[in-house]
């Protein structure tokens, strides 16, 4: 699957940033660092085709826990994602996958959640307790990277009040123009 | 400590330096602060611009599981969905019959900022939301998080009815907003005092409401005044030199002094479980003797009116308390007026003064000066008590001495936090600063409640305590 757009887009994000270990603060569950494989539903991010800058559509409303939500991780050499609710997760203590199932507990740049509106449009956030986004600039760079990988992207954005990524369902997402 | 609350978990949520075996003790000794935005709570960081909360107040508002999620996941949701707090803010403003422009003006925000706050799905700085909340009598702590806790629906209905009342000309938008702010102060004061171990309004339990408004109603008011003095162990011959202190210190009733324009004298307000008195510092109440009558009148309502009479908001106009005509026709107001004058100037003593003076006109001056009531109230009281008619007012007219002004006057002029609204400069300010010093609230919360900034609040804390303390 092509990564012609994806690779440079995320390399740009990785530039001047470092990987981080999984947060020590998170609640741990048995099996939460068991590594998923392609057979378990893990997928690498691949290029989309929606590269034109069409006019801004109406903002979608995403609930706090949308159906079909995926977790995503930017690692040193890949961008991976998988459905949160899946057979692999159901077989672990938590009942769903954690971001650390995408990394096997290894270091990564950042993680978050996304939901597809259609096959070329997605809404994402930067919510991962295990691989936390560290600043508004990092959140913005990630949203841009997903956009430049060939998708129409809505980002939940950043809360300057809490200095944390905004969550699904609590506010409307922001259109990522470039 | 329950099984699930391990030492490791408590240390994770409240920090290694926190101490104690209970959630509350850990929270009170926690150096950690949390920060809230419109819809999320997180552990505080230097870059976060939202409202910083002490661990204790965050625990009280959101409970342990939300704090735990905030620490473990990095953030925790504190609203159910995208419609809050916009729905609560807009609903309350409309309930009070206010325009966006009126609300924006008193809250010091642009109309576009109010509109944004009322639009579901849009995000406002939490500090803007907190500037709106008091003027809508909304408890900002629960805004969006717990709608039922955040506002008293009965108060909203009562405001709406009064604002639209044909009798008395209704209430102006500014008066509604000022009274709503007073309701907010009364409730927040009550909560903070309780957390400091001081249950406000507790002393009111000694006063069993009396449903007797039978004719002659003024005599019922006199009797209740006499009972009040007995319950408070105040001799019938002794003037009440400082009614404010009696209300705030002995009866522990929240008292808010605010600007209500030229026609309103005062009000009693119930906001949820919290009751208090509001007194206008504008208009006739600028005369300390008239202000004392207003305070005593409101006290009469609060101490003795049964709850079905004592609505969530009772507003009194000057012409009902200190008007040119005789007593009002509403027996509830008649009784409160009789209570007020008899509490301040016990009828037995007034009779004695008139008898001793020989000249009723001279007695008016003596009753006013001795008991701190206006000469018009004094004259009417003597007429009623002694059965006299058409007494000439003393000439030259007497006015309150500097002693009376000093004893009863408010502290607004010397309050060191210039941005703090007048209504928040009384005992409420003392309670806020004390709560901060006891680590019940963060400095940021204290500053926000006083509409000031943390540095100024901290620098002037001692001065505020000296000026407003019991």
Coordinates of C-alpha atoms in Angstrom, one line a residue:
Chain A
X1 CA 0.0 0.0 0.0
X2 CA 1.4 3.4 -0.9
X3 CA 3.1 5.6 1.7
X4 CA 4.3 8.2 -0.8
X5 CA 2.5 11.0 1.0
X6 CA 2.4 9.4 4.5
X7 CA 6.1 9.0 5.0
X8 CA 7.3 12.6 4.3
X9 CA 4.2 14.0 6.1
X10 CA 5.1 12.2 9.3
X11 CA 8.8 12.6 8.9
X12 CA 8.2 16.3 8.9
X13 CA 6.3 15.8 12.2
X14 CA 9.1 13.6 13.7
X15 CA 11.8 16.2 12.8
X16 CA 13.0 17.9 16.0
X17 CA 10.9 15.6 18.2
X18 CA 11.9 12.5 20.1
X19 CA 10.2 9.3 21.0
X20 CA 9.0 8.8 24.5
X21 CA 8.5 5.8 26.8
X22 CA 5.1 4.7 27.8
X23 CA 3.8 6.9 30.6
X24 CA 4.3 5.5 34.1
X25 CA 1.1 7.1 35.3
X26 CA -1.4 5.0 33.4
X27 CA -3.5 2.3 34.8
X28 CA -2.1 -1.0 33.8
X29 CA -4.0 -4.1 32.6
X30 CA -2.9 -7.6 32.0
X31 CA -2.0 -8.0 28.4
X32 CA -1.8 -4.3 27.7
X33 CA 1.7 -4.6 26.1
X34 CA 1.0 -7.7 24.1
X35 CA 1.9 -6.6 20.6
X36 CA -0.8 -6.8 17.9
X37 CA 0.1 -8.1 14.5
X38 CA -1.4 -7.5 11.1
X39 CA -3.4 -10.7 11.6
X40 CA -4.9 -9.1 14.7
X41 CA -6.1 -6.1 12.8
X42 CA -3.0 -3.8 13.1
X43 CA -2.5 -1.7 10.0
X44 CA 0.0 0.8 8.7
X45 CA -1.3 4.2 7.7
X46 CA -1.4 4.5 4.0
X47 CA -2.0 7.4 1.6
X48 CA -5.4 8.8 1.0
X49 CA -6.5 10.4 -2.2
X50 CA -8.3 13.5 -0.9
X51 CA -5.5 16.0 -1.6
X52 CA -7.6 18.8 -3.0
X53 CA -8.4 21.7 -0.7
X54 CA -12.2 21.7 -1.1
X55 CA -14.3 24.3 0.8
X56 CA -14.8 23.6 4.4
X57 CA -17.7 21.2 5.0
X58 CA -20.0 21.2 7.9
X59 CA -18.4 20.0 11.1
X60 CA -19.4 16.4 12.0
X61 CA -20.6 15.7 15.5
X62 CA -18.7 12.9 17.1
X63 CA -19.9 11.3 20.3
X64 CA -17.6 10.7 23.3
X65 CA -17.1 7.1 22.4
X66 CA -17.9 6.8 18.7
X67 CA -18.5 3.4 17.1
X68 CA -15.6 2.1 15.0
X69 CA -13.0 4.2 16.8
X70 CA -9.4 3.5 16.0
X71 CA -6.3 4.0 18.0
X72 CA -3.3 5.4 16.2
X73 CA 0.4 5.6 17.1
X74 CA 3.3 7.4 15.4
X75 CA 6.4 5.3 16.0
X76 CA 10.0 5.9 14.8
X77 CA 9.4 4.3 11.5
X78 CA 5.7 3.8 11.0
X79 CA 2.2 5.1 11.7
X80 CA -0.1 2.3 12.8
X81 CA -3.7 2.0 13.8
X82 CA -6.3 -0.5 14.8
X83 CA -9.9 -0.7 15.8
X84 CA -10.2 -0.2 19.6
X85 CA -12.9 -2.8 19.9
X86 CA -11.7 -6.1 18.3
X87 CA -11.1 -9.7 19.0
X88 CA -7.5 -9.1 20.1
X89 CA -8.7 -6.6 22.8
X90 CA -11.6 -8.7 23.9
X91 CA -9.1 -11.4 24.9
X92 CA -7.2 -9.1 27.2
X93 CA -8.1 -7.8 30.7
X94 CA -9.3 -4.4 29.6
X95 CA -11.6 -5.9 27.0
X96 CA -10.3 -3.4 24.3
X97 CA -6.9 -2.6 23.0
X98 CA -4.6 0.0 24.5
X99 CA -2.1 2.1 22.6
X100 CA 0.6 0.0 24.1
X101 CA -0.8 -3.0 22.2
X102 CA 0.1 -1.1 19.0
X103 CA 3.7 -0.7 20.2
X104 CA 4.2 -3.8 22.4
X105 CA 5.2 -1.4 25.1
X106 CA 8.1 0.1 23.1
X107 CA 8.8 3.8 22.8
X108 CA 6.8 5.9 20.3
X109 CA 6.3 9.6 19.4
X110 CA 2.6 10.0 20.2
X111 CA -0.8 8.4 20.1
X112 CA -4.4 9.3 19.7
X113 CA -7.8 8.2 18.5
X114 CA -9.6 8.6 15.2
X115 CA -12.9 7.8 13.6
X116 CA -13.6 7.6 9.8
X117 CA -16.5 9.7 8.6
X118 CA -16.0 8.1 5.1
X119 CA -13.0 6.4 3.5
X120 CA -11.3 9.7 2.9
X121 CA -12.5 11.8 5.8
X122 CA -11.5 11.4 9.4
X123 CA -11.8 13.1 12.8
X124 CA -8.9 12.6 15.1
X125 CA -7.8 13.6 18.6
X126 CA -4.5 13.3 20.5
X127 CA -5.8 11.4 23.4
X128 CA -3.5 8.7 24.6
X129 CA -2.7 8.3 28.3
X130 CA 0.3 6.1 27.3
X131 CA 2.0 8.2 24.6
X132 CA 0.9 11.8 25.4
X133 CA 1.1 14.7 23.0
X134 CA 3.2 17.3 24.7
X135 CA 2.2 20.6 23.3
X136 CA -0.3 22.4 21.1
X137 CA 2.3 22.7 18.4
X138 CA 2.8 18.9 18.4
X139 CA -1.0 18.4 18.1
X140 CA -1.1 20.8 15.2
X141 CA 1.8 19.1 13.5
X142 CA 0.2 15.7 13.8
X143 CA -3.1 17.0 12.4
X144 CA -1.3 18.5 9.5
X145 CA 0.6 15.2 8.9
X146 CA -2.6 13.3 8.7
X147 CA -4.0 15.9 6.3
X148 CA -0.9 15.8 4.1
X149 CA -1.1 12.0 4.0
X150 CA -4.1 12.5 1.7
X151 CA -7.2 12.7 3.9
X152 CA -9.8 15.3 4.7
X153 CA -9.1 15.9 8.4
X154 CA -11.0 17.3 11.3
X155 CA -9.0 17.6 14.5
X156 CA -10.5 18.0 18.0
X157 CA -7.6 20.4 18.6
X158 CA -6.0 21.5 21.8
X159 CA -7.3 22.8 25.1
X160 CA -5.2 25.8 26.1
X161 CA -7.1 25.8 29.4
X162 CA -5.9 22.3 30.4
X163 CA -2.9 22.2 28.1
X164 CA -4.1 18.8 26.9
X165 CA -5.6 17.5 23.6
X166 CA -9.3 17.9 23.4
X167 CA -11.5 14.8 23.6
X168 CA -14.2 13.4 21.4
X169 CA -17.8 14.4 22.1
X170 CA -17.3 17.4 24.2
X171 CA -17.0 20.1 21.5
X172 CA -17.0 20.4 17.7
X173 CA -13.9 19.5 15.8
X174 CA -11.7 22.0 13.8
X175 CA -11.2 21.7 10.1
X176 CA -7.5 21.1 9.2
X177 CA -6.9 23.2 6.0
X178 CA -3.3 22.2 5.4
Chain B
X1 CA -8.7 3.1 53.7
X2 CA -10.8 0.9 51.5
X3 CA -9.2 -2.0 49.6
X4 CA -9.2 -0.4 46.2
X5 CA -7.5 2.8 47.5
X6 CA -4.0 1.6 47.8
X7 CA -1.1 3.7 49.1
X8 CA 0.4 3.7 45.6
X9 CA -2.9 4.9 44.0
X10 CA -3.3 7.7 46.5
X11 CA 0.3 8.7 46.0
X12 CA -0.2 8.7 42.3
X13 CA -3.3 10.9 42.4
X14 CA -2.3 13.3 45.2
X15 CA 1.5 13.1 45.0
X16 CA 4.1 11.4 47.2
X17 CA 4.1 14.3 49.6
X18 CA 0.4 14.0 50.5
X19 CA -0.3 12.4 53.9
X20 CA -3.2 10.7 55.7
X21 CA -5.4 7.7 55.5
X22 CA -8.5 9.2 53.9
X23 CA -9.1 10.8 50.5
X24 CA -9.9 14.1 52.2
X25 CA -6.7 14.1 54.3
X26 CA -4.6 13.2 51.3
X27 CA -6.3 15.9 49.2
X28 CA -5.8 18.5 51.9
X29 CA -2.1 17.8 52.2
X30 CA -1.6 17.4 48.5
X31 CA 0.8 19.9 46.8
X32 CA -0.8 18.9 43.5
X33 CA -3.2 21.2 41.7
X34 CA -5.6 20.4 38.9
X35 CA -6.8 22.6 36.2
X36 CA -10.2 22.8 34.6
X37 CA -11.3 24.0 31.2
X38 CA -14.8 24.2 29.8
X39 CA -15.1 20.5 29.4
X40 CA -12.0 18.8 30.8
X41 CA -10.0 18.4 33.9
X42 CA -6.2 17.7 34.0
X43 CA -3.3 17.9 36.3
X44 CA -2.1 21.5 36.3
X45 CA 0.9 22.4 34.3
X46 CA 2.7 25.7 33.9
X47 CA 1.3 26.2 30.4
X48 CA -2.3 25.5 31.3
X49 CA -4.4 28.7 31.3
X50 CA -7.6 27.3 32.9
X51 CA -8.7 27.5 36.5
X52 CA -6.3 25.9 38.9
X53 CA -8.0 24.0 41.7
X54 CA -6.4 22.6 44.9
X55 CA -6.6 18.9 45.1
X56 CA -9.1 19.2 47.9
X57 CA -11.5 21.4 45.9
X58 CA -11.1 19.2 42.8
X59 CA -11.9 16.2 44.9
X60 CA -15.0 17.9 46.4
X61 CA -16.3 18.9 43.0
X62 CA -15.5 16.0 40.8
X63 CA -14.8 13.0 43.1
X64 CA -11.9 10.7 43.2
X65 CA -12.5 8.7 40.0
X66 CA -12.4 11.9 37.8
X67 CA -9.1 12.9 39.5
X68 CA -7.8 9.5 39.0
X69 CA -8.7 9.5 35.3
X70 CA -7.2 13.0 34.9
X71 CA -3.9 11.7 36.3
X72 CA -3.8 8.3 34.6
X73 CA -5.2 9.3 31.2
X74 CA -3.8 12.8 31.1
X75 CA -7.3 14.4 31.0
X76 CA -10.9 13.6 32.2
X77 CA -14.2 14.7 30.7
X78 CA -16.3 16.8 33.0
X79 CA -19.3 17.4 30.8
X80 CA -21.7 14.8 29.5
X81 CA -21.7 16.1 25.9
X82 CA -21.1 19.1 23.6
X83 CA -24.3 20.9 24.6
X84 CA -23.0 21.8 28.0
X85 CA -22.4 24.3 29.5
X86 CA -23.9 26.3 26.7
X87 CA -27.4 25.0 27.4
X88 CA -27.3 25.8 31.1
X89 CA -25.9 29.3 30.5
X90 CA -28.4 30.2 27.8
X91 CA -31.3 28.6 29.6
X92 CA -30.5 30.5 32.8
X93 CA -30.1 33.9 31.1
X94 CA -33.5 33.4 29.3
X95 CA -35.0 32.2 32.6
X96 CA -34.0 35.5 34.2
X97 CA -35.3 37.4 31.3
X98 CA -32.0 39.0 30.5
X99 CA -30.5 40.1 27.2
X100 CA -27.1 39.1 26.0
X101 CA -26.1 42.8 26.1
X102 CA -27.1 43.3 29.7
X103 CA -25.3 40.2 30.9
X104 CA -22.2 41.0 28.9
X105 CA -22.0 44.6 30.2
X106 CA -22.0 43.6 33.9
X107 CA -19.8 40.5 33.4
X108 CA -17.3 42.7 31.5
X109 CA -17.4 40.6 28.4
X110 CA -18.2 41.3 24.7
X111 CA -21.6 40.2 23.5
X112 CA -19.8 37.9 21.0
X113 CA -18.1 36.2 24.0
X114 CA -21.5 35.6 25.6
X115 CA -22.9 34.3 22.4
X116 CA -19.9 31.9 22.0
X117 CA -20.4 30.6 25.5
X118 CA -24.1 29.9 24.8
X119 CA -23.3 28.0 21.5
X120 CA -23.2 24.2 21.9
X121 CA -20.0 22.7 20.6
X122 CA -18.0 25.9 20.8
X123 CA -15.3 26.3 23.4
X124 CA -14.7 29.4 25.5
X125 CA -11.9 30.1 28.0
X126 CA -13.2 28.8 31.3
X127 CA -12.4 32.2 32.9
X128 CA -15.0 33.8 30.6
X129 CA -17.5 31.2 31.7
X130 CA -16.7 31.9 35.3
X131 CA -17.2 35.6 34.8
X132 CA -20.8 34.9 33.6
X133 CA -21.8 32.4 36.2
X134 CA -22.2 34.6 39.3
X135 CA -24.5 37.0 37.4
X136 CA -26.7 34.1 36.6
X137 CA -26.6 32.7 40.2
X138 CA -24.9 29.6 38.8
X139 CA -22.3 27.8 40.9
X140 CA -19.3 27.9 38.6
X141 CA -17.8 24.8 40.1
X142 CA -20.5 22.6 38.7
X143 CA -21.1 24.5 35.5
X144 CA -21.6 21.9 32.7
X145 CA -20.5 19.1 35.0
X146 CA -23.6 18.8 37.3
X147 CA -26.5 20.8 36.0
X148 CA -28.7 20.1 39.0
X149 CA -26.0 21.2 41.4
X150 CA -25.1 24.3 39.4
X151 CA -28.3 26.3 39.8
X152 CA -31.5 26.5 41.9
X153 CA -34.5 26.3 39.5
X154 CA -36.9 27.8 42.1
X155 CA -34.8 30.9 42.2
X156 CA -34.8 31.3 38.5
X157 CA -38.6 31.0 38.4
X158 CA -39.0 33.6 41.1
X159 CA -36.6 36.0 39.4
X160 CA -38.6 35.7 36.2
X161 CA -41.9 36.4 38.0
X162 CA -40.5 39.4 39.9
X163 CA -38.8 40.8 36.8
X164 CA -42.1 40.7 34.9
X165 CA -44.3 41.8 37.8
X166 CA -46.8 44.5 37.0
X167 CA -47.1 45.6 40.6
X168 CA -44.1 47.6 41.6
X169 CA -42.8 48.0 38.1
X170 CA -40.8 44.8 38.0
X171 CA -37.1 44.6 38.3
X172 CA -34.6 46.3 36.0
X173 CA -32.1 44.0 34.2
X174 CA -29.3 45.5 36.3
X175 CA -31.2 44.7 39.5
X176 CA -31.9 41.2 38.4
X177 CA -28.2 40.7 37.7
X178 CA -27.1 42.2 41.0
X179 CA -29.5 40.1 42.9
X180 CA -28.4 37.0 41.1
X181 CA -24.8 37.8 42.0
X182 CA -25.9 38.2 45.6
X183 CA -27.6 34.8 45.4
X184 CA -24.4 33.3 44.1
X185 CA -22.4 35.0 46.9
X186 CA -24.7 33.7 49.6
X187 CA -24.5 30.1 48.3
X188 CA -20.7 30.2 47.8
X189 CA -20.2 31.8 51.2
X190 CA -22.3 29.1 52.8
X191 CA -20.3 26.3 51.1
X192 CA -16.9 27.7 52.0
X193 CA -18.0 28.4 55.6
X194 CA -19.2 24.9 56.0
X195 CA -15.9 23.5 54.8
X196 CA -14.2 25.8 57.3
X197 CA -16.4 24.1 60.0
X198 CA -18.8 27.1 60.4
X199 CA -22.4 26.3 59.5
X200 CA -24.0 29.5 58.5
X201 CA -27.6 30.1 59.4
X202 CA -27.3 27.5 62.2
X203 CA -28.5 30.1 64.8
X204 CA -31.7 30.5 62.9
X205 CA -32.8 27.1 64.2
X206 CA -33.6 28.8 67.5
X207 CA -36.2 30.9 65.7
X208 CA -39.3 28.8 64.9
X209 CA -41.2 30.5 62.0
X210 CA -44.5 32.1 63.1
X211 CA -47.4 32.0 60.7
X212 CA -49.5 34.5 62.7
X213 CA -50.2 37.6 60.7
X214 CA -53.5 38.3 62.4
X215 CA -54.8 41.8 63.1
X216 CA -53.3 43.9 64.6
X217 CA -50.3 42.6 62.8
X218 CA -48.0 45.2 64.1
X219 CA -48.4 43.8 67.6
X220 CA -47.3 40.4 66.3
X221 CA -44.2 42.1 64.9
X222 CA -43.5 43.7 68.3
X223 CA -43.9 40.4 70.0
X224 CA -41.5 38.7 67.7
X225 CA -39.0 41.5 68.2
X226 CA -39.2 41.0 71.9
X227 CA -38.7 37.3 71.5
X228 CA -35.7 37.9 69.3
X229 CA -34.0 40.1 71.9
X230 CA -34.7 37.5 74.5
X231 CA -33.3 34.7 72.4
X232 CA -30.2 36.7 71.7
X233 CA -30.0 37.8 75.3
X234 CA -30.1 41.5 74.5
X235 CA -31.7 43.7 77.2
X236 CA -34.7 45.6 76.1
X237 CA -33.2 48.9 77.0
X238 CA -29.9 48.4 75.2
X239 CA -29.5 49.8 71.7
X240 CA -28.2 47.4 69.0
X241 CA -25.1 49.4 68.1
X242 CA -24.0 47.2 65.2
X243 CA -26.8 45.3 63.4
X244 CA -24.5 44.0 60.7
X245 CA -22.3 42.2 63.3
X246 CA -25.4 40.8 65.0
X247 CA -26.5 39.4 61.7
X248 CA -23.2 38.2 60.5
X249 CA -21.4 37.2 63.7
X250 CA -24.2 36.1 66.1
X251 CA -26.8 34.8 63.7
X252 CA -24.3 33.7 61.1
X253 CA -26.5 34.9 58.3
X254 CA -24.7 35.9 55.0
X255 CA -25.2 39.6 54.3
X256 CA -24.5 41.1 50.9
X257 CA -24.2 44.9 50.4
X258 CA -24.7 45.9 46.8
X259 CA -25.9 48.6 44.4
X260 CA -29.5 48.1 43.6
X261 CA -30.5 51.5 42.3
X262 CA -32.7 54.2 43.8
X263 CA -35.9 52.2 44.6
X264 CA -35.0 48.8 46.1
X265 CA -34.1 48.7 49.8
X266 CA -33.2 45.1 50.3
X267 CA -34.1 41.5 49.8
X268 CA -33.9 38.0 51.3
X269 CA -32.7 35.3 49.0
X270 CA -32.6 31.5 49.2
X271 CA -30.3 29.8 46.8
X272 CA -30.6 26.1 47.3
X273 CA -30.1 25.4 51.0
X274 CA -28.4 28.8 51.5
X275 CA -30.3 31.9 52.8
X276 CA -29.1 35.4 53.2
X277 CA -29.9 39.1 53.3
X278 CA -29.2 41.6 50.6
X279 CA -29.1 45.3 51.4
X280 CA -28.9 48.2 48.9
X281 CA -26.1 50.7 49.6
X282 CA -27.6 53.2 47.2
X283 CA -30.6 55.5 47.7
X284 CA -32.1 56.0 51.1
X285 CA -29.9 53.4 52.7
X286 CA -27.0 55.7 52.3
X287 CA -28.4 57.0 55.6
X288 CA -27.1 54.5 58.1
X289 CA -30.3 54.7 60.2
X290 CA -32.5 53.8 57.2
X291 CA -30.1 51.0 56.3
X292 CA -30.5 49.6 59.8
X293 CA -34.2 49.6 59.3
X294 CA -33.8 47.7 56.0
X295 CA -31.5 45.2 57.7
X296 CA -33.9 44.7 60.6
X297 CA -36.9 44.3 58.2
X298 CA -35.1 41.7 56.1
X299 CA -34.0 40.0 59.3
X300 CA -37.7 39.8 60.4
X301 CA -38.5 38.0 57.2
X302 CA -35.7 35.6 57.5
X303 CA -36.1 34.7 61.1
X304 CA -39.9 34.5 61.4
X305 CA -41.6 34.1 58.1
X306 CA -42.6 30.5 57.4
X307 CA -41.0 29.0 54.3
X308 CA -44.2 29.3 52.3
X309 CA -44.1 33.1 52.8
X310 CA -40.4 33.3 52.6
X311 CA -40.0 32.7 48.9
X312 CA -36.7 32.1 47.2
X313 CA -36.5 35.8 46.5
X314 CA -38.3 38.6 48.4
X315 CA -37.6 42.1 47.4
X316 CA -38.5 45.1 49.4
X317 CA -38.7 48.6 48.1
X318 CA -38.0 51.8 50.1
X319 CA -41.6 52.9 50.0
X320 CA -42.5 49.6 51.8
X321 CA -40.0 50.2 54.6
X322 CA -39.4 53.9 54.8
X323 CA -42.1 55.4 52.7
X324 CA -44.1 58.6 53.2
X325 CA -47.3 56.7 53.8
X326 CA -48.3 54.6 56.7
X327 CA -47.6 50.9 57.0
X328 CA -48.0 48.8 53.9
X329 CA -51.2 46.7 53.5
X330 CA -49.5 43.4 53.0
X331 CA -49.5 41.8 56.4
X332 CA -46.2 40.1 55.8
X333 CA -44.6 43.5 55.2
X334 CA -46.5 45.1 58.0
X335 CA -45.2 42.5 60.4
X336 CA -41.6 42.8 59.2
X337 CA -41.8 46.6 59.5
X338 CA -43.2 46.4 63.1
X339 CA -40.5 43.8 63.9
X340 CA -37.8 46.0 62.5
X341 CA -38.6 49.1 64.5
X342 CA -39.4 47.2 67.7
X343 CA -36.2 45.2 67.5
X344 CA -34.1 48.4 67.1
X345 CA -36.2 50.6 69.5
X346 CA -38.2 48.4 71.9
X347 CA -41.7 49.9 72.5
X348 CA -41.4 49.9 76.3
X349 CA -38.2 52.0 76.1
X350 CA -39.8 54.4 73.6
X351 CA -42.8 54.9 75.9
X352 CA -40.4 55.7 78.7
X353 CA -38.5 58.2 76.7
X354 CA -41.7 60.0 75.5
X355 CA -42.9 60.0 79.1
X356 CA -39.6 61.4 80.5
X357 CA -39.1 63.9 77.7
X358 CA -42.5 65.4 78.1
X359 CA -42.3 66.7 74.5
X360 CA -43.0 64.1 71.8
X361 CA -41.0 66.1 69.3
X362 CA -37.9 66.1 71.5
X363 CA -38.5 62.4 72.1
X364 CA -38.3 61.7 68.3
X365 CA -34.7 63.0 68.3
X366 CA -33.8 61.1 71.4
X367 CA -35.2 57.8 70.1
X368 CA -33.4 58.2 66.8
X369 CA -30.1 59.0 68.4
X370 CA -30.3 56.4 71.1
X371 CA -31.5 53.5 69.0
X372 CA -30.2 54.4 65.5
X373 CA -33.4 54.8 63.6
X374 CA -34.5 57.5 61.2
X375 CA -36.6 60.4 62.5
X376 CA -39.5 59.5 60.2
X377 CA -39.4 55.9 61.5
X378 CA -39.0 57.2 65.0
X379 CA -42.0 59.6 64.7
X380 CA -44.2 56.8 63.3
X381 CA -43.1 54.5 66.0
X382 CA -43.9 57.0 68.8
X383 CA -47.3 57.7 67.2
X384 CA -48.1 53.9 67.1
X385 CA -46.7 53.1 70.5
X386 CA -48.1 56.1 72.4
X387 CA -51.3 56.5 70.4
X388 CA -50.3 60.1 69.4
X389 CA -51.1 61.9 66.2
X390 CA -49.4 64.6 64.2
X391 CA -46.2 65.0 66.0
X392 CA -43.9 67.7 64.7
X393 CA -40.5 66.5 63.5
X394 CA -37.7 68.1 65.5
X395 CA -35.9 71.1 64.1
X396 CA -33.3 71.3 63.0
X397 CA -33.5 67.7 61.6
X398 CA -31.0 65.4 63.2
X399 CA -28.8 63.0 61.2
X400 CA -26.7 60.0 62.3
X401 CA -23.7 60.9 64.3
X402 CA -20.2 59.9 63.2
X403 CA -20.3 57.2 65.9
X404 CA -23.4 55.6 64.3
X405 CA -21.7 55.8 60.9
X406 CA -18.5 54.2 62.2
X407 CA -20.3 51.5 64.1
X408 CA -22.5 50.4 61.3
X409 CA -20.8 51.5 58.2
X410 CA -19.4 49.1 55.6
X411 CA -15.9 48.5 54.7
X412 CA -16.1 49.0 50.9
X413 CA -14.1 52.3 50.8
X414 CA -11.0 50.7 52.3
X415 CA -11.1 47.4 50.6
X416 CA -7.6 46.8 49.1
X417 CA -8.7 44.7 46.1
X418 CA -9.9 47.4 43.8
X419 CA -11.3 45.1 41.2
X420 CA -13.5 43.2 43.6
X421 CA -17.2 44.1 43.2
X422 CA -18.7 45.8 46.1
X423 CA -21.0 42.9 46.8
X424 CA -18.0 40.6 47.4
X425 CA -16.2 42.9 49.8
X426 CA -17.9 41.9 53.1
X427 CA -17.6 38.8 55.2
X428 CA -17.6 36.7 52.0
X429 CA -14.1 38.1 51.3
X430 CA -12.9 37.0 54.7
X431 CA -14.3 33.6 54.2
X432 CA -12.7 33.2 50.8
X433 CA -9.2 34.3 52.0
X434 CA -9.5 32.1 55.1
X435 CA -10.5 29.1 52.9
X436 CA -7.4 29.6 50.8
X437 CA -5.2 29.9 53.9
X438 CA -6.6 26.5 55.1
X439 CA -5.8 24.9 51.7
X440 CA -9.5 24.3 51.0
X441 CA -9.3 26.3 47.7
X442 CA -6.4 27.3 45.5
X443 CA -5.1 30.9 45.4
X444 CA -6.4 31.0 41.8
X445 CA -9.9 30.1 43.1
X446 CA -9.7 32.7 45.9
X447 CA -8.7 35.4 43.4
X448 CA -11.4 34.4 41.0
X449 CA -14.1 34.5 43.6
X450 CA -12.9 38.0 44.5
X451 CA -12.6 39.0 40.8
X452 CA -9.0 39.8 41.4
X453 CA -5.7 38.2 40.4
X454 CA -3.6 35.8 42.5
X455 CA -0.7 38.1 43.1
X456 CA -2.8 41.0 44.3
X457 CA -5.0 38.7 46.4
X458 CA -2.0 37.1 48.1
X459 CA -0.3 40.4 48.7
X460 CA -3.4 41.9 50.4
X461 CA -4.7 38.8 52.2
X462 CA -3.9 40.0 55.7
X463 CA -5.5 43.4 55.0
X464 CA -8.6 41.8 53.7
X465 CA -8.8 39.6 56.8
X466 CA -8.4 42.5 59.2
X467 CA -11.0 44.6 57.4
X468 CA -13.7 42.0 56.9
X469 CA -13.2 39.5 59.7
X470 CA -15.5 38.7 62.7

